[in-house]
Amino acid sequence: MRSVVETIRFSEFAIIFIAFVLAFALVDFVVAPIQYQFLSSSVMAGSLLFIPHGIRVLAVWLCGVRAILPLMAAE
């Protein structure tokens, strides 16, 4: 039974980590260049559509304290 619990915890870690990294890459390589094309780069301090924040909120909401470590590692 213990190995099943450890497998579930590892898969939670992997899912949160990969989702955060992919969301950050999506914002960095797709959303930000489109925003810089239409808006002045001096005006923008951050992205208007920051998907990793949603990943953080959902991960903490669904997994609780267990989400902190994968989010710190992905950051």
Tab-separated table of C-alpha atoms in Angstrom:
chain	number	residue	atom	x	y	z
A	1	MET	CA	0.000	0.000	0.000
A	2	ARG	CA	2.854	2.372	0.733
A	3	SER	CA	4.227	2.124	-2.802
A	4	VAL	CA	0.861	3.169	-4.239
A	5	VAL	CA	0.834	6.284	-2.056
A	6	GLU	CA	4.425	7.129	-3.013
A	7	THR	CA	3.562	6.655	-6.704
A	8	ILE	CA	0.590	8.983	-6.384
A	9	ARG	CA	2.719	11.621	-4.637
A	10	PHE	CA	5.416	11.367	-7.314
A	11	SER	CA	2.856	11.667	-10.102
A	12	GLU	CA	1.337	14.731	-8.379
A	13	PHE	CA	4.803	16.246	-8.167
A	14	ALA	CA	5.492	15.487	-11.844
A	15	ILE	CA	2.141	16.781	-13.074
A	16	ILE	CA	2.390	20.057	-11.147
A	17	PHE	CA	6.027	20.563	-12.133
A	18	ILE	CA	5.477	19.847	-15.841
A	19	ALA	CA	2.258	21.894	-16.022
A	20	PHE	CA	3.947	24.929	-14.463
A	21	VAL	CA	7.021	24.705	-16.707
A	22	LEU	CA	4.910	24.264	-19.862
A	23	ALA	CA	2.622	27.150	-18.901
A	24	PHE	CA	5.609	29.394	-18.251
A	25	ALA	CA	7.156	28.400	-21.605
A	26	LEU	CA	3.842	29.103	-23.350
A	27	VAL	CA	3.703	32.582	-21.865
A	28	ASP	CA	7.378	33.264	-22.520
A	29	PHE	CA	7.526	32.063	-26.135
A	30	VAL	CA	3.979	32.616	-27.452
A	31	VAL	CA	1.996	35.158	-25.427
A	32	ALA	CA	4.767	37.661	-24.645
A	33	PRO	CA	5.993	38.086	-28.261
A	34	ILE	CA	2.423	38.674	-29.425
A	35	GLN	CA	1.902	41.266	-26.695
A	36	TYR	CA	5.183	43.002	-27.510
A	37	GLN	CA	4.135	43.156	-31.149
A	38	PHE	CA	0.896	44.993	-30.361
A	39	LEU	CA	1.920	46.955	-27.239
A	40	SER	CA	4.948	49.080	-26.500
A	41	SER	CA	7.671	47.206	-24.632
A	42	SER	CA	8.240	50.215	-22.349
A	43	VAL	CA	4.640	50.094	-21.147
A	44	MET	CA	4.606	46.376	-20.311
A	45	ALA	CA	5.869	45.390	-16.883
A	46	GLY	CA	4.439	41.873	-17.097
A	47	SER	CA	2.282	39.625	-19.160
A	48	LEU	CA	-1.424	40.388	-19.389
A	49	LEU	CA	-2.153	36.668	-19.613
A	50	PHE	CA	-0.011	34.874	-17.018
A	51	ILE	CA	-1.075	31.217	-17.170
A	52	PRO	CA	1.368	29.883	-14.514
A	53	HIS	CA	-0.521	31.788	-11.831
A	54	GLY	CA	-3.601	29.707	-12.620
A	55	ILE	CA	-1.510	26.536	-12.357
A	56	ARG	CA	-0.312	27.666	-8.906
A	57	VAL	CA	-3.824	28.397	-7.689
A	58	LEU	CA	-5.275	25.119	-8.962
A	59	ALA	CA	-2.374	23.050	-7.631
A	60	VAL	CA	-2.635	24.485	-4.128
A	61	TRP	CA	-6.421	24.242	-4.192
A	62	LEU	CA	-6.404	20.587	-5.275
A	63	CYS	CA	-3.290	19.265	-3.487
A	64	GLY	CA	-2.917	21.630	-0.557
A	65	VAL	CA	0.479	21.845	1.118
A	66	ARG	CA	1.867	19.028	-1.070
A	67	ALA	CA	1.885	21.451	-4.041
A	68	ILE	CA	4.423	23.824	-2.498
A	69	LEU	CA	7.520	21.703	-3.154
A	70	PRO	CA	6.889	21.066	-6.889
A	71	LEU	CA	5.975	24.708	-7.404
A	72	MET	CA	9.189	25.828	-5.721
A	73	ALA	CA	11.187	23.405	-7.864
A	74	ALA	CA	9.495	24.580	-11.055
A	75	GLU	CA	9.965	28.234	-10.223
